[in-house]
Coordinates of C-alpha atoms in Angstrom, one line a residue:
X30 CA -170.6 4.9 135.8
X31 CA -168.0 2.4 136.7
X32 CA -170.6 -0.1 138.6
X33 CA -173.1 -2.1 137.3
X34 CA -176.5 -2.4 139.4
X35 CA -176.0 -5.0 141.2
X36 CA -172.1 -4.3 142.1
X37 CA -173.8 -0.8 143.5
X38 CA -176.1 -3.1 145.7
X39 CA -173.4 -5.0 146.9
X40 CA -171.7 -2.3 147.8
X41 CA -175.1 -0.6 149.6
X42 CA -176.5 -3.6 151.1
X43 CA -172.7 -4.2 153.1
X44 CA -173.8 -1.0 154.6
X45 CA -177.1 -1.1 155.2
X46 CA -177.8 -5.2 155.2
X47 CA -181.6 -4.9 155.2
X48 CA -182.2 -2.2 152.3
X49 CA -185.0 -3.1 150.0
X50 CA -183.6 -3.6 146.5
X51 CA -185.2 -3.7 143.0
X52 CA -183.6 -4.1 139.6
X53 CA -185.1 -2.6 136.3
X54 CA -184.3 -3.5 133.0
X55 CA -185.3 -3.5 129.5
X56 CA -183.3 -6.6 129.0
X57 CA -184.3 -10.5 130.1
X58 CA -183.5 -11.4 133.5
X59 CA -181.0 -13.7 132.1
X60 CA -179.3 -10.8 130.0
X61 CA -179.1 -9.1 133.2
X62 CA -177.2 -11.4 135.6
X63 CA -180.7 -13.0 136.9
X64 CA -178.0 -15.1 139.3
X65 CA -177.0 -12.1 140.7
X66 CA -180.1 -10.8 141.6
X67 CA -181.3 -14.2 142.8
X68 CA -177.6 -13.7 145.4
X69 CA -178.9 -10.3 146.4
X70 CA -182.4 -11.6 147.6
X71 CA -183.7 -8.9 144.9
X72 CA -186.7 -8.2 143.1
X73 CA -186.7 -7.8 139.3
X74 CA -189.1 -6.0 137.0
X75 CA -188.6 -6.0 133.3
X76 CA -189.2 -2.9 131.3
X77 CA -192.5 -1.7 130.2
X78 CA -194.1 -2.6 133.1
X79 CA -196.8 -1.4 134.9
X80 CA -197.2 0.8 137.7
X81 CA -198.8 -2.4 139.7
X82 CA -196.1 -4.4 138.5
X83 CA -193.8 -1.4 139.9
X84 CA -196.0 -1.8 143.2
X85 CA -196.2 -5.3 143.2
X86 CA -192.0 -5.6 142.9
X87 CA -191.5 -3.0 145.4
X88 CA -193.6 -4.8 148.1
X89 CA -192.2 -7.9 147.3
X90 CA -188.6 -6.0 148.2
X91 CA -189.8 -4.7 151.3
X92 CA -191.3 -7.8 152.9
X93 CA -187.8 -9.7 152.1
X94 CA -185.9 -6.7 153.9
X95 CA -188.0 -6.8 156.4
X96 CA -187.6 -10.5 157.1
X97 CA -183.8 -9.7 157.1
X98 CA -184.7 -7.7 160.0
X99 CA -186.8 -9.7 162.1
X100 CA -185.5 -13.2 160.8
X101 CA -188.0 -16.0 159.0
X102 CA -191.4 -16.0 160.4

């Protein structure tokens, strides 16, 4: 309860560097710290959203942690 998201990511990702994040918020990405998430190489999906949107943000997050694995293509 102390952390926000993206200090809890910051906190995760110096442990595991390649994790896959993505933020959810019923705010605007700007009401959120959108800089932040832009630092964190993070995907952002805004509340309602869809389950493809879900999908879509979730790949997206995946694909950049993998490229933190295997380096730029």
């Amino acid at each position: 309860p102390i952390l926000s998201g993206p200090d809890v990511a910051i906190e995760l990702l110096q442990q595991r560097p390649t994790l896959a994040v993505v933020f959810m918020s019923g705010y605007a990405p700007e009401n959120v710290g959108a800089d932040r998430v832009t630092t964190l190489d993070a995907e952002f999906v805004a509340k309602p959203f869809t389950a493809m949107q879900l999908g879509m943000a979730v790949r997206a997050a995946l694909l950049r942690a993998a490229s933190r694995v295997s380096g730029p293509a």
